[in-house]
Amino acid sequence: MPAELWLSLLAILVLIAASAFFSGSETALTAASRTRMHQRASDGDVRALRVEKLTADRERLIGSILLGNNAVNILSSSIATSVLIGLFGDAGVAMATLGMTLLLLIFAEILPKTVALHQPDRLALALSGPLTLVVRILGPFSKVIGLIVRGVARVIGIKLEGDRLMVSADDLRGAIRLYDDPEATAAETRNEKEMLASILDLGDLTVGEIMIHRRQMTTIDADQPPAAILAQVTTSPHTRLPMWQGDPDNVIGVLHAKDMLRALTEAGGDVEKIDVPALARTPWFIPDSTTLHDQLHAFRQRHAHFALVIDEYGTIQGLVTLEDILEEIVGEIVDEHDIAVEGLEHQADGGVLADGTVTIRDLNRETGWRLPDDEATTIAGLVIHEAKAIPEVGQRFRIAGIEAEVLRRHRNRVTKLRLSPIGDRAQTGALHDAGRP
Ligand SMILES: Nc1ncnc2c1ncn2[C@@H]1O[C@H](COP(=O)(O)OP(=O)(O)OP(=O)(O)O)[C@@H](O)[C@H]1O
Ligand SMILES: [Mg+2]
């Protein structure tokens, strides 16, 4: 083979290597952890400092890399074409196209990008030196190219925002789904993923969807004698109790157990001396359409933990506390006075006996089931919705892999139900999964 041919072959190999360098460094610098780079840079690592400088001007970096990458790709293909035309005539064009496409795709694109994705930090650090040089040389050209791109874009009516790197909520959700921390256990990672995803959901959920329903609220009738109220306050697991007069809808305040305790001490232990209604604090009413995101913010701003939820007509629908919102992120929180869901009894076969008033949310939380809660709030409501009438005792319904049997009915209310997963465990599991979003 003549020396000239060897030289061309060598040049093509060097250019493919250069192309691999460009492709790999683009991926490495995009995927490298900014936090870790920043940490290393503050620790005095020169290479990390270079990576930070390079990524600070993303447009210049990516522009230079793309420019270099395209230049070497085109040059290598041109050389291959001219050599192959010399050897095989016109057929050389097709041979060069096919051969160079495969070579560049495999060795200059996919392979280096895959390697870079596996070890982005290490590669970014290793390539930071040569890349800085490349950007210094090609940067000015990429700047000109950027100007041309912007100009043309404007002509065809597209306005390019600056170099702001934007990630949509959906992108972020996708990223969370892919998130994996090799140093954490699978359970820890799953937990973190769920919490991260829940934070993004706070803007979509409303307090109406998570509130404690009015029928489950512990409230106080203000017209009772103080001794009766004291007894109620001390036996309730809750600290803040809405106080009403005449009609449960007429809430005049919220009684804090501690205020009651303090008043009792001040009255020298004589409970009848306490003016209980005067102790109640002004209630805070919020619309049921408030998002959890807004309500979390409002709780913090107002230094409050407790709010009453009203509908558009001002009727009380339920209550919500700071803890309820935090639970949406971190999962169930239990304190020393909390009791398990009231009206729910676990059965040995994995099923439950439930009062009709138990909310679907509580039931799902307690059992891990996925009963739909968009049509009804309580389990009785769900069954009635499913039956499209008030069901008879003994009637059974299948909902989302769960069988619900009506055990008791009082007038037009379903008051007791038995719920159990259908079929064997494996089947139930499959049904659960199918119901997951
Ligand atoms: N009066 C109430 N009636 C029914 N449920 C309530 C009442 N007050 C709070 N809850 C519910 O109890 C759960 C625990 O809430 P939270 O911890 O805020 O209240 P708490 O335990 O009564 O008060 P704290 O923990 O501040 O002493 C939440 O789900 C909340 O909605
Ligand atoms: Mg509590």
Short mmCIF file of C-alpha atoms and ligand atoms in Angstrom, two decimals:
data_model
loop_
_atom_site.label_atom_id
_atom_site.label_comp_id
_atom_site.label_asym_id
_atom_site.label_seq_id
_atom_site.Cartn_x
_atom_site.Cartn_y
_atom_site.Cartn_z
CA MET A 1 0.00 0.00 0.00
CA PRO A 2 1.42 3.39 -0.91
CA ALA A 3 2.49 5.69 1.92
CA GLU A 4 -0.20 8.21 0.97
CA LEU A 5 -2.93 5.64 1.66
CA TRP A 6 -1.48 4.79 5.06
CA LEU A 7 -1.39 8.46 5.88
CA SER A 8 -5.04 8.91 4.96
CA LEU A 9 -6.03 5.90 7.04
CA LEU A 10 -4.11 7.26 10.01
CA ALA A 11 -5.73 10.69 9.56
CA ILE A 12 -9.20 9.10 9.54
CA LEU A 13 -8.45 7.19 12.75
CA VAL A 14 -7.16 10.32 14.48
CA LEU A 15 -10.23 12.29 13.36
CA ILE A 16 -12.61 9.58 14.62
CA ALA A 17 -10.76 9.69 17.95
CA ALA A 18 -11.17 13.47 18.02
CA SER A 19 -14.86 13.10 17.23
CA ALA A 20 -15.19 10.61 20.10
CA PHE A 21 -13.52 13.14 22.36
CA PHE A 22 -16.05 15.82 21.39
CA SER A 23 -19.08 13.55 21.79
CA GLY A 24 -17.90 12.09 25.07
CA SER A 25 -17.02 15.45 26.58
CA GLU A 26 -20.40 16.90 25.66
CA THR A 27 -22.15 14.11 27.55
CA ALA A 28 -19.69 14.13 30.46
CA LEU A 29 -19.95 17.86 31.04
CA THR A 30 -23.71 17.86 30.73
CA ALA A 31 -24.16 14.90 33.08
CA ALA A 32 -21.46 15.70 35.65
CA SER A 33 -22.82 16.58 39.08
CA ARG A 34 -22.73 20.33 39.60
CA THR A 35 -22.83 19.92 43.34
CA ARG A 36 -19.84 17.58 43.43
CA MET A 37 -17.90 19.78 41.01
CA HIS A 38 -18.61 22.78 43.17
CA GLN A 39 -17.54 20.91 46.29
CA ARG A 40 -14.27 19.83 44.68
CA ALA A 41 -13.66 23.29 43.26
CA SER A 42 -14.07 24.84 46.70
CA ASP A 43 -11.62 22.26 47.98
CA GLY A 44 -9.11 23.68 45.50
CA ASP A 45 -9.31 21.09 42.69
CA VAL A 46 -8.12 22.93 39.56
CA ARG A 47 -9.80 20.49 37.19
CA ALA A 48 -13.17 20.92 38.91
CA LEU A 49 -12.69 24.66 38.74
CA ARG A 50 -12.15 24.36 34.99
CA VAL A 51 -15.32 22.25 34.66
CA GLU A 52 -17.27 24.94 36.54
CA LYS A 53 -15.91 27.66 34.27
CA LEU A 54 -16.73 25.62 31.15
CA THR A 55 -20.31 24.86 32.19
CA ALA A 56 -20.94 28.43 33.33
CA ASP A 57 -21.24 29.49 29.68
CA ARG A 58 -23.16 26.55 28.29
CA GLU A 59 -23.83 28.06 24.89
CA ARG A 60 -20.15 28.71 24.27
CA LEU A 61 -19.21 25.23 25.50
CA ILE A 62 -21.80 23.28 23.51
CA GLY A 63 -21.28 25.52 20.46
CA SER A 64 -17.55 24.87 20.46
CA ILE A 65 -17.96 21.14 20.95
CA LEU A 66 -20.53 20.87 18.15
CA LEU A 67 -18.36 22.94 15.85
CA GLY A 68 -15.31 20.78 16.50
CA ASN A 69 -17.31 17.59 16.29
CA ASN A 70 -18.88 18.46 12.94
CA ALA A 71 -15.60 19.66 11.51
CA VAL A 72 -13.74 16.43 12.28
CA ASN A 73 -16.68 14.27 11.15
CA ILE A 74 -16.89 16.03 7.80
CA LEU A 75 -13.13 16.09 7.32
CA SER A 76 -12.80 12.35 8.05
CA SER A 77 -15.64 11.55 5.63
CA SER A 78 -14.16 13.73 2.91
CA ILE A 79 -10.80 12.00 3.21
CA ALA A 80 -12.46 8.58 3.15
CA THR A 81 -14.51 9.54 0.09
CA SER A 82 -11.55 10.86 -1.86
CA VAL A 83 -9.45 7.78 -1.03
CA LEU A 84 -12.22 5.35 -1.95
CA ILE A 85 -13.05 7.19 -5.21
CA GLY A 86 -9.36 6.91 -6.07
CA LEU A 87 -9.48 3.18 -5.45
CA PHE A 88 -12.93 2.17 -6.72
CA GLY A 89 -14.19 5.02 -8.87
CA ASP A 90 -17.74 6.32 -8.43
CA ALA A 91 -18.71 3.41 -6.17
CA GLY A 92 -16.36 4.95 -3.61
CA VAL A 93 -18.98 7.56 -2.66
CA ALA A 94 -21.48 4.95 -1.50
CA MET A 95 -18.80 2.92 0.22
CA ALA A 96 -17.48 5.95 2.09
CA THR A 97 -20.97 6.99 3.16
CA LEU A 98 -21.85 3.57 4.50
CA GLY A 99 -18.48 2.90 6.09
CA MET A 100 -18.05 6.30 7.73
CA THR A 101 -21.63 6.39 8.97
CA LEU A 102 -21.10 3.11 10.78
CA LEU A 103 -17.66 4.01 12.09
CA LEU A 104 -18.66 7.45 13.33
CA LEU A 105 -21.93 6.25 14.81
CA ILE A 106 -20.38 3.38 16.74
CA PHE A 107 -16.96 4.70 17.73
CA ALA A 108 -17.45 8.45 17.70
CA GLU A 109 -20.99 8.78 19.04
CA ILE A 110 -22.60 5.88 20.88
CA LEU A 111 -19.51 4.34 22.49
CA PRO A 112 -18.03 7.56 23.91
CA LYS A 113 -21.44 8.82 25.05
CA THR A 114 -22.21 5.55 26.82
CA VAL A 115 -18.82 5.56 28.54
CA ALA A 116 -19.29 9.21 29.53
CA LEU A 117 -22.73 8.51 30.99
CA HIS A 118 -21.25 5.82 33.19
CA GLN A 119 -18.58 8.03 34.69
CA PRO A 120 -19.50 11.63 33.93
CA ASP A 121 -17.63 13.18 36.87
CA ARG A 122 -14.34 11.38 36.23
CA LEU A 123 -14.44 12.07 32.52
CA ALA A 124 -15.41 15.71 32.93
CA LEU A 125 -12.44 16.22 35.24
CA ALA A 126 -10.06 14.36 32.94
CA LEU A 127 -11.17 16.20 29.80
CA SER A 128 -11.43 19.64 31.38
CA GLY A 129 -7.89 20.65 30.30
CA PRO A 130 -8.06 19.87 26.57
CA LEU A 131 -11.65 21.09 26.47
CA THR A 132 -10.68 24.46 27.88
CA LEU A 133 -8.19 24.80 25.04
CA VAL A 134 -10.81 23.78 22.48
CA VAL A 135 -13.30 26.32 23.81
CA ARG A 136 -10.65 29.04 23.79
CA ILE A 137 -9.92 28.36 20.12
CA LEU A 138 -13.43 27.62 18.84
CA GLY A 139 -15.38 29.83 21.24
CA PRO A 140 -15.27 32.97 19.06
CA PHE A 141 -16.49 31.00 16.04
CA SER A 142 -19.32 29.44 18.01
CA LYS A 143 -20.28 32.92 19.17
CA VAL A 144 -20.64 34.04 15.54
CA ILE A 145 -22.64 30.90 14.79
CA GLY A 146 -24.89 31.65 17.78
CA LEU A 147 -25.55 35.14 16.40
CA ILE A 148 -26.44 33.74 13.00
CA VAL A 149 -28.80 31.18 14.60
CA ARG A 150 -30.55 33.88 16.62
CA GLY A 151 -30.86 36.12 13.57
CA VAL A 152 -32.37 33.41 11.41
CA ALA A 153 -34.68 32.33 14.24
CA ARG A 154 -35.93 35.88 14.58
CA VAL A 155 -36.56 36.08 10.83
CA ILE A 156 -38.74 32.96 10.94
CA GLY A 157 -40.53 34.31 14.00
CA ILE A 158 -39.02 32.37 16.91
CA LYS A 159 -37.74 34.35 19.87
CA LEU A 160 -34.93 32.54 21.66
CA GLU A 161 -34.73 33.19 25.38
CA GLY A 162 -31.27 33.61 26.85
CA ASP A 163 -29.29 30.58 27.86
CA ARG A 164 -31.62 29.67 30.67
CA LEU A 165 -31.65 25.98 31.36
CA MET A 166 -35.29 25.14 32.04
CA VAL A 167 -36.66 21.87 33.32
CA SER A 168 -40.40 21.31 33.27
CA ALA A 169 -42.22 19.57 36.11
CA ASP A 170 -42.76 16.60 33.84
CA ASP A 171 -39.05 16.40 33.05
CA LEU A 172 -38.35 16.54 36.75
CA ARG A 173 -40.88 13.77 37.43
CA GLY A 174 -39.17 11.69 34.76
CA ALA A 175 -35.79 12.38 36.34
CA ILE A 176 -37.11 11.40 39.77
CA ARG A 177 -38.39 8.13 38.34
CA LEU A 178 -34.90 7.42 37.01
CA TYR A 179 -33.17 8.57 40.18
CA ASP A 180 -31.01 5.94 41.82
CA ASP A 181 -28.46 6.29 44.56
CA PRO A 182 -26.03 3.36 44.50
CA GLU A 183 -24.99 4.11 48.07
CA ALA A 184 -28.54 3.85 49.47
CA THR A 185 -30.66 0.74 49.89
CA ALA A 186 -33.52 0.08 47.50
CA ALA A 187 -36.06 0.96 50.20
CA GLU A 188 -34.32 4.24 51.02
CA THR A 189 -34.20 5.19 47.38
CA ARG A 190 -37.86 4.34 46.89
CA ASN A 191 -38.72 6.43 49.91
CA GLU A 192 -36.76 9.40 48.63
CA LYS A 193 -38.32 9.11 45.20
CA GLU A 194 -41.81 9.07 46.69
CA MET A 195 -41.11 12.13 48.81
CA LEU A 196 -39.62 14.05 45.91
CA ALA A 197 -42.55 13.21 43.66
CA SER A 198 -45.04 14.15 46.40
CA ILE A 199 -43.56 17.62 46.68
CA LEU A 200 -44.35 18.21 43.02
CA ASP A 201 -47.91 16.98 43.59
CA LEU A 202 -48.61 19.57 46.31
CA GLY A 203 -49.62 22.08 43.66
CA ASP A 204 -52.20 19.68 42.18
CA LEU A 205 -53.87 18.44 45.37
CA THR A 206 -56.41 20.59 47.21
CA VAL A 207 -57.17 20.66 50.93
CA GLY A 208 -60.65 19.40 50.06
CA GLU A 209 -59.07 16.15 48.90
CA ILE A 210 -57.08 15.44 52.05
CA MET A 211 -59.08 17.12 54.81
CA ILE A 212 -60.56 15.30 57.78
CA HIS A 213 -64.24 15.13 56.85
CA ARG A 214 -66.68 17.08 59.07
CA ARG A 215 -68.25 13.84 60.25
CA GLN A 216 -64.87 12.70 61.60
CA MET A 217 -64.13 15.97 63.36
CA THR A 218 -64.07 16.07 67.14
CA THR A 219 -65.99 19.22 68.04
CA ILE A 220 -67.34 20.79 71.17
CA ASP A 221 -70.82 22.07 71.89
CA ALA A 222 -70.17 25.37 73.64
CA ASP A 223 -73.44 25.23 75.54
CA GLN A 224 -72.38 22.28 77.67
CA PRO A 225 -71.28 22.83 81.26
CA PRO A 226 -67.51 23.49 81.57
CA ALA A 227 -66.97 20.15 83.35
CA ALA A 228 -68.38 18.24 80.40
CA ILE A 229 -66.19 20.23 78.03
CA LEU A 230 -63.13 19.57 80.16
CA ALA A 231 -63.90 15.85 80.08
CA GLN A 232 -64.16 15.99 76.29
CA VAL A 233 -60.91 17.92 75.94
CA THR A 234 -58.98 15.48 78.12
CA THR A 235 -60.32 12.34 76.46
CA SER A 236 -59.88 13.55 72.89
CA PRO A 237 -56.61 12.63 71.21
CA HIS A 238 -56.66 16.08 69.60
CA THR A 239 -55.24 19.36 70.81
CA ARG A 240 -57.43 21.80 68.87
CA LEU A 241 -61.19 21.34 68.94
CA PRO A 242 -63.65 23.42 66.93
CA MET A 243 -66.33 24.84 69.22
CA TRP A 244 -69.88 25.45 67.99
CA GLN A 245 -73.01 26.98 69.36
CA GLY A 246 -76.57 25.98 68.50
CA ASP A 247 -75.67 24.27 65.24
CA PRO A 248 -72.47 22.37 64.38
CA ASP A 249 -72.12 24.61 61.33
CA ASN A 250 -71.94 27.65 63.56
CA VAL A 251 -68.32 27.38 64.72
CA ILE A 252 -67.48 30.19 67.11
CA GLY A 253 -63.88 29.31 67.78
CA VAL A 254 -61.22 26.68 68.23
CA LEU A 255 -60.46 25.50 71.73
CA HIS A 256 -56.83 24.64 72.43
CA ALA A 257 -56.38 21.98 75.13
CA LYS A 258 -53.51 23.97 76.63
CA ASP A 259 -55.63 27.11 76.98
CA MET A 260 -58.19 25.02 78.85
CA LEU A 261 -55.47 23.66 81.12
CA ARG A 262 -54.09 27.12 81.82
CA ALA A 263 -57.58 28.48 82.59
CA LEU A 264 -58.16 25.60 84.95
CA THR A 265 -54.95 26.38 86.85
CA GLU A 266 -55.83 30.06 86.98
CA ALA A 267 -59.32 29.20 88.30
CA GLY A 268 -57.68 27.30 91.13
CA GLY A 269 -59.00 24.03 89.84
CA ASP A 270 -62.65 25.07 89.88
CA VAL A 271 -63.74 24.17 86.38
CA GLU A 272 -67.16 25.81 86.72
CA LYS A 273 -65.47 29.22 87.01
CA ILE A 274 -64.03 28.96 83.50
CA ASP A 275 -65.68 30.94 80.71
CA VAL A 276 -64.92 28.33 78.07
CA PRO A 277 -66.26 30.10 74.95
CA ALA A 278 -64.05 33.08 75.81
CA LEU A 279 -61.00 30.80 75.63
CA ALA A 280 -61.67 29.75 72.05
CA ARG A 281 -59.38 31.27 69.46
CA THR A 282 -60.67 32.83 66.25
CA PRO A 283 -61.12 30.08 63.68
CA TRP A 284 -59.28 30.25 60.39
CA PHE A 285 -61.47 29.33 57.44
CA ILE A 286 -59.94 28.34 54.12
CA PRO A 287 -61.64 27.41 50.82
CA ASP A 288 -61.60 23.69 49.96
CA SER A 289 -60.02 24.52 46.61
CA THR A 290 -56.80 25.81 48.19
CA THR A 291 -53.86 23.77 46.94
CA LEU A 292 -51.66 22.00 49.45
CA HIS A 293 -48.74 24.03 48.17
CA ASP A 294 -50.46 27.32 48.97
CA GLN A 295 -51.81 26.04 52.27
CA LEU A 296 -48.38 24.83 53.42
CA HIS A 297 -47.06 28.29 52.72
CA ALA A 298 -50.03 29.92 54.47
CA PHE A 299 -49.64 27.74 57.59
CA ARG A 300 -46.00 28.78 57.86
CA GLN A 301 -46.69 32.44 57.28
CA ARG A 302 -49.50 32.57 59.81
CA HIS A 303 -47.61 30.43 62.33
CA ALA A 304 -50.74 28.27 62.40
CA HIS A 305 -51.24 24.51 62.42
CA PHE A 306 -54.98 24.20 62.06
CA ALA A 307 -57.62 25.43 59.63
CA LEU A 308 -61.29 24.78 58.98
CA VAL A 309 -62.17 23.97 55.38
CA ILE A 310 -65.26 25.57 53.87
CA ASP A 311 -66.96 25.18 50.51
CA GLU A 312 -67.99 27.97 48.17
CA TYR A 313 -71.13 28.64 50.24
CA GLY A 314 -69.14 28.99 53.45
CA THR A 315 -70.32 25.69 54.88
CA ILE A 316 -67.75 23.80 56.95
CA GLN A 317 -66.56 20.70 55.11
CA GLY A 318 -63.79 19.52 57.40
CA LEU A 319 -60.46 20.47 58.87
CA VAL A 320 -56.86 20.27 57.84
CA THR A 321 -53.68 20.59 59.85
CA LEU A 322 -50.06 21.21 58.99
CA GLU A 323 -49.40 17.59 59.84
CA ASP A 324 -51.89 16.42 57.20
CA ILE A 325 -49.95 18.28 54.50
CA LEU A 326 -46.58 17.10 55.72
CA GLU A 327 -47.96 13.56 55.68
CA GLU A 328 -48.64 13.94 51.98
CA ILE A 329 -44.88 14.31 51.56
CA VAL A 330 -43.33 12.07 54.16
CA GLY A 331 -46.12 9.55 54.80
CA GLU A 332 -48.03 8.82 57.98
CA ILE A 333 -46.91 10.77 61.07
CA VAL A 334 -48.10 9.48 64.42
CA ASP A 335 -47.75 11.27 67.74
CA GLU A 336 -48.20 9.96 71.28
CA HIS A 337 -51.93 10.70 71.34
CA ASP A 338 -52.88 9.75 67.80
CA ILE A 339 -55.09 6.73 67.45
CA ALA A 340 -55.41 4.42 64.50
CA VAL A 341 -58.20 5.22 62.06
CA GLU A 342 -61.45 5.21 63.98
CA GLY A 343 -64.10 2.77 62.80
CA LEU A 344 -61.61 0.45 61.12
CA GLU A 345 -60.94 -3.09 62.31
CA HIS A 346 -58.35 -5.29 60.66
CA GLN A 347 -59.35 -8.92 60.00
CA ALA A 348 -57.04 -11.93 59.99
CA ASP A 349 -57.65 -12.58 56.27
CA GLY A 350 -56.20 -9.20 55.28
CA GLY A 351 -59.61 -7.58 55.00
CA VAL A 352 -61.19 -4.96 57.23
CA LEU A 353 -64.49 -4.15 58.89
CA ALA A 354 -65.20 -0.49 58.32
CA ASP A 355 -67.78 2.02 59.42
CA GLY A 356 -69.39 3.71 56.45
CA THR A 357 -67.89 7.02 57.56
CA VAL A 358 -64.27 5.88 57.20
CA THR A 359 -62.69 7.92 54.44
CA ILE A 360 -61.30 6.18 51.38
CA ARG A 361 -58.03 8.00 51.92
CA ASP A 362 -57.62 6.65 55.45
CA LEU A 363 -58.60 3.18 54.28
CA ASN A 364 -56.08 3.25 51.42
CA ARG A 365 -53.40 4.54 53.76
CA GLU A 366 -54.09 1.84 56.34
CA THR A 367 -54.28 -1.03 53.88
CA GLY A 368 -52.16 0.02 50.93
CA TRP A 369 -55.18 -0.47 48.64
CA ARG A 370 -55.91 1.84 45.76
CA LEU A 371 -59.62 2.44 46.03
CA PRO A 372 -60.60 5.41 43.86
CA ASP A 373 -61.34 8.55 45.88
CA ASP A 374 -62.38 10.92 43.12
CA GLU A 375 -66.10 10.10 43.18
CA ALA A 376 -66.67 9.85 46.92
CA THR A 377 -64.95 10.71 50.17
CA THR A 378 -66.15 7.91 52.42
CA ILE A 379 -66.25 4.20 51.81
CA ALA A 380 -70.05 4.22 52.12
CA GLY A 381 -70.17 6.96 49.49
CA LEU A 382 -68.04 4.88 47.16
CA VAL A 383 -70.29 1.84 47.48
CA ILE A 384 -73.41 3.95 46.94
CA HIS A 385 -71.81 5.51 43.90
CA GLU A 386 -70.95 2.05 42.60
CA ALA A 387 -74.47 0.72 43.28
CA LYS A 388 -76.12 3.86 41.86
CA ALA A 389 -78.66 3.35 44.68
CA ILE A 390 -78.67 2.65 48.40
CA PRO A 391 -77.50 -0.98 48.48
CA GLU A 392 -79.17 -3.70 50.54
CA VAL A 393 -77.46 -5.56 53.35
CA GLY A 394 -75.57 -8.53 51.89
CA GLN A 395 -74.97 -6.93 48.51
CA ARG A 396 -71.39 -7.19 47.29
CA PHE A 397 -69.39 -4.97 44.98
CA ARG A 398 -66.03 -5.30 43.33
CA ILE A 399 -64.05 -2.10 43.21
CA ALA A 400 -60.40 -1.88 42.16
CA GLY A 401 -59.61 -5.42 43.23
CA ILE A 402 -61.45 -5.13 46.52
CA GLU A 403 -64.74 -6.79 47.42
CA ALA A 404 -67.05 -4.67 49.54
CA GLU A 405 -69.98 -6.30 51.31
CA VAL A 406 -72.70 -4.24 52.97
CA LEU A 407 -73.14 -5.49 56.56
CA ARG A 408 -75.43 -2.87 58.01
CA ARG A 409 -77.68 -0.13 56.76
CA HIS A 410 -79.46 2.58 58.64
CA ARG A 411 -82.28 4.26 56.72
CA ASN A 412 -80.53 5.54 53.62
CA ARG A 413 -77.02 5.28 55.07
CA VAL A 414 -74.59 2.39 54.72
CA THR A 415 -73.09 2.12 58.19
CA LYS A 416 -70.93 -1.02 58.19
CA LEU A 417 -68.99 -2.83 55.50
CA ARG A 418 -66.62 -5.72 55.15
CA LEU A 419 -63.82 -5.16 52.64
CA SER A 420 -61.36 -7.75 51.44
CA PRO A 421 -58.93 -8.16 48.57
CA ILE A 422 -60.29 -10.46 45.86
CA GLY A 423 -58.57 -13.79 45.24
CA ASP A 424 -55.13 -14.85 46.38
CA ARG A 425 -52.38 -12.48 47.31
CA ALA A 426 -50.55 -12.58 43.98
CA GLN A 427 -53.68 -11.63 42.11
CA THR A 428 -54.43 -8.79 44.45
CA GLY A 429 -50.93 -7.45 44.02
CA ALA A 430 -51.39 -7.43 40.27
CA LEU A 431 -54.65 -5.57 40.63
CA HIS A 432 -53.01 -2.96 42.84
CA ASP A 433 -50.27 -2.38 40.37
CA ALA A 434 -52.71 -2.03 37.54
CA GLY A 435 -54.40 0.76 39.46
CA ARG A 436 -51.22 2.71 39.99
CA PRO A 437 -50.77 5.88 37.98
N1 LIG B 1 -60.47 18.28 66.28
C1 LIG B 1 -60.08 17.34 65.45
N2 LIG B 1 -60.96 16.40 65.02
C2 LIG B 1 -60.58 15.42 64.19
N3 LIG B 1 -59.35 15.29 63.71
C3 LIG B 1 -58.40 16.18 64.08
C4 LIG B 1 -58.72 17.25 64.98
N4 LIG B 1 -57.58 17.96 65.17
C5 LIG B 1 -56.62 17.38 64.45
N5 LIG B 1 -57.10 16.31 63.79
C6 LIG B 1 -56.37 15.40 62.92
O1 LIG B 1 -55.42 14.69 63.70
C7 LIG B 1 -54.25 14.41 62.97
C8 LIG B 1 -53.05 14.93 63.74
O2 LIG B 1 -53.00 16.32 63.57
P1 LIG B 1 -52.17 17.26 64.52
O3 LIG B 1 -50.96 16.56 65.02
O4 LIG B 1 -52.04 18.56 63.86
O5 LIG B 1 -53.22 17.44 65.70
P2 LIG B 1 -53.04 17.09 67.21
O6 LIG B 1 -52.27 15.84 67.37
O7 LIG B 1 -54.41 17.18 67.77
O8 LIG B 1 -52.24 18.38 67.71
P3 LIG B 1 -50.72 18.53 68.17
O9 LIG B 1 -49.96 17.42 67.56
O10 LIG B 1 -50.35 19.88 67.66
O11 LIG B 1 -50.78 18.45 69.66
C9 LIG B 1 -54.43 15.11 61.65
O12 LIG B 1 -54.84 14.17 60.68
C10 LIG B 1 -55.53 16.11 61.91
O13 LIG B 1 -56.28 16.42 60.78
MG MG B 2 -50.30 15.60 66.70
#
